[in-house]
């Protein structure tokens, strides 16, 4: 089994089925940009306080 297949299997076991991109160890600015993206809704979207 290739490394990418094992990562996909691990994500599936956690209930993550649809992901278009994976980010490994992003820096703080990239993480905040993704977490507060206006494209996210509900509990998936972070809010700066």
Coordinates of N, CA and C in Angstrom, one line a residue:
X1 N 0.9 -1.2 0.0 CA 0.0 0.0 0.0 C 0.9 1.2 0.0
X2 N 0.6 2.2 -0.9 CA 1.4 3.4 -0.9 C 1.1 4.3 0.2
X3 N 1.9 5.3 0.5 CA 1.7 6.2 1.6 C 0.4 7.0 1.4
X4 N 0.1 7.5 0.2 CA -1.1 8.2 0.0 C -2.4 7.4 0.3
X5 N -2.3 6.1 -0.1 CA -3.4 5.2 0.2 C -3.6 5.0 1.7
X6 N -2.5 4.9 2.4 CA -2.6 4.7 3.8 C -3.2 6.0 4.5
X7 N -2.8 7.1 4.0 CA -3.4 8.4 4.5 C -4.9 8.5 4.2
X8 N -5.3 8.1 3.0 CA -6.7 8.1 2.7 C -7.5 7.1 3.6
X9 N -6.9 5.9 3.8 CA -7.6 5.0 4.7 C -7.7 5.5 6.1
X10 N -6.7 6.2 6.6 CA -6.7 6.7 7.9 C -7.8 7.8 8.0
X11 N -7.9 8.7 7.0 CA -8.9 9.7 7.0 C -10.3 9.1 6.9
X12 N -10.5 8.0 6.1 CA -11.8 7.4 6.0 C -12.2 6.8 7.4
X13 N -11.2 6.2 8.1 CA -11.5 5.6 9.4 C -12.0 6.7 10.4
X14 N -11.6 8.0 10.2 CA -12.0 9.1 11.0 C -13.3 9.7 10.5
X15 N -13.8 9.2 9.4 CA -15.1 9.8 8.9 C -14.9 10.9 7.9
X16 N -13.7 11.2 7.5 CA -13.4 12.2 6.5 C -13.4 11.6 5.1
X17 N -14.4 11.9 4.3 CA -14.6 11.2 3.1 C -14.3 12.1 1.9
X18 N -14.6 13.4 2.0 CA -14.4 14.2 0.8 C -13.4 15.3 1.1
X19 N -12.3 15.2 0.6 CA -11.3 16.3 0.7 C -10.6 16.5 -0.6
X20 N -10.5 17.7 -1.0 CA -9.9 18.0 -2.3 C -8.4 18.3 -2.1
X21 N -8.0 18.8 -0.9 CA -6.6 19.1 -0.7 C -6.2 18.7 0.8
X22 N -5.0 18.3 1.0 CA -4.5 18.0 2.3 C -3.3 19.0 2.5
X23 N -3.3 19.6 3.7 CA -2.2 20.5 4.1 C -1.4 19.9 5.2
X24 N -0.2 19.6 5.1 CA 0.6 19.0 6.2 C 1.5 20.1 6.8
X25 N 1.2 20.3 8.1 CA 2.0 21.2 8.9 C 2.0 22.7 8.4
X26 N 0.8 23.3 8.2 CA 0.8 24.7 7.6 C 1.3 25.6 8.7
X27 N 1.9 26.8 8.2 CA 2.3 27.8 9.2 C 1.0 28.5 9.8
X28 N 1.2 29.3 10.8 CA 0.1 29.9 11.5 C -0.8 30.7 10.6
X29 N -0.2 31.5 9.7 CA -1.0 32.4 8.8 C -1.9 31.6 7.9
X30 N -1.3 30.5 7.3 CA -2.1 29.7 6.4 C -3.2 29.0 7.1
X31 N -2.9 28.5 8.3 CA -3.9 27.8 9.1 C -5.1 28.7 9.4
X32 N -4.8 30.0 9.9 CA -5.9 30.9 10.2 C -6.7 31.3 9.0
X33 N -6.0 31.5 7.8 CA -6.7 31.8 6.6 C -7.7 30.7 6.2
X34 N -7.3 29.4 6.4 CA -8.2 28.3 6.1 C -9.3 28.2 7.1
X35 N -9.0 28.3 8.3 CA -10.0 28.2 9.4 C -11.1 29.3 9.4
X36 N -10.7 30.5 8.9 CA -11.7 31.6 8.9 C -12.2 31.9 7.5
X37 N -12.0 31.0 6.6 CA -12.5 31.2 5.2 C -14.0 31.5 5.2
X38 N -14.4 32.5 4.4 CA -15.8 32.8 4.2 C -16.6 31.6 3.5
X39 N -15.9 30.7 2.9 CA -16.5 29.6 2.2 C -17.0 28.6 3.2
X40 N -16.5 28.6 4.4 CA -16.9 27.6 5.4 C -18.2 28.1 6.1
X41 N -19.0 27.2 6.6 CA -20.2 27.5 7.2 C -20.3 26.8 8.6
X42 N -21.2 27.3 9.4 CA -21.5 26.6 10.7 C -20.2 26.4 11.6
X43 N -20.2 25.2 12.2 CA -19.1 25.0 13.1 C -17.7 24.8 12.4
X44 N -17.7 24.6 11.1 CA -16.5 24.4 10.4 C -15.7 25.7 10.3
X45 N -16.4 26.8 10.4 CA -15.7 28.1 10.3 C -15.3 28.7 11.6
X46 N -14.0 29.1 11.7 CA -13.5 29.7 12.9 C -13.9 31.2 12.9
X47 N -13.9 31.8 14.1 CA -14.2 33.2 14.2 C -13.1 33.9 15.1
X48 N -12.5 34.9 14.6 CA -11.5 35.6 15.4 C -12.2 36.5 16.5
X49 N -11.7 36.3 17.7 CA -12.3 37.1 18.8 C -11.3 38.0 19.5

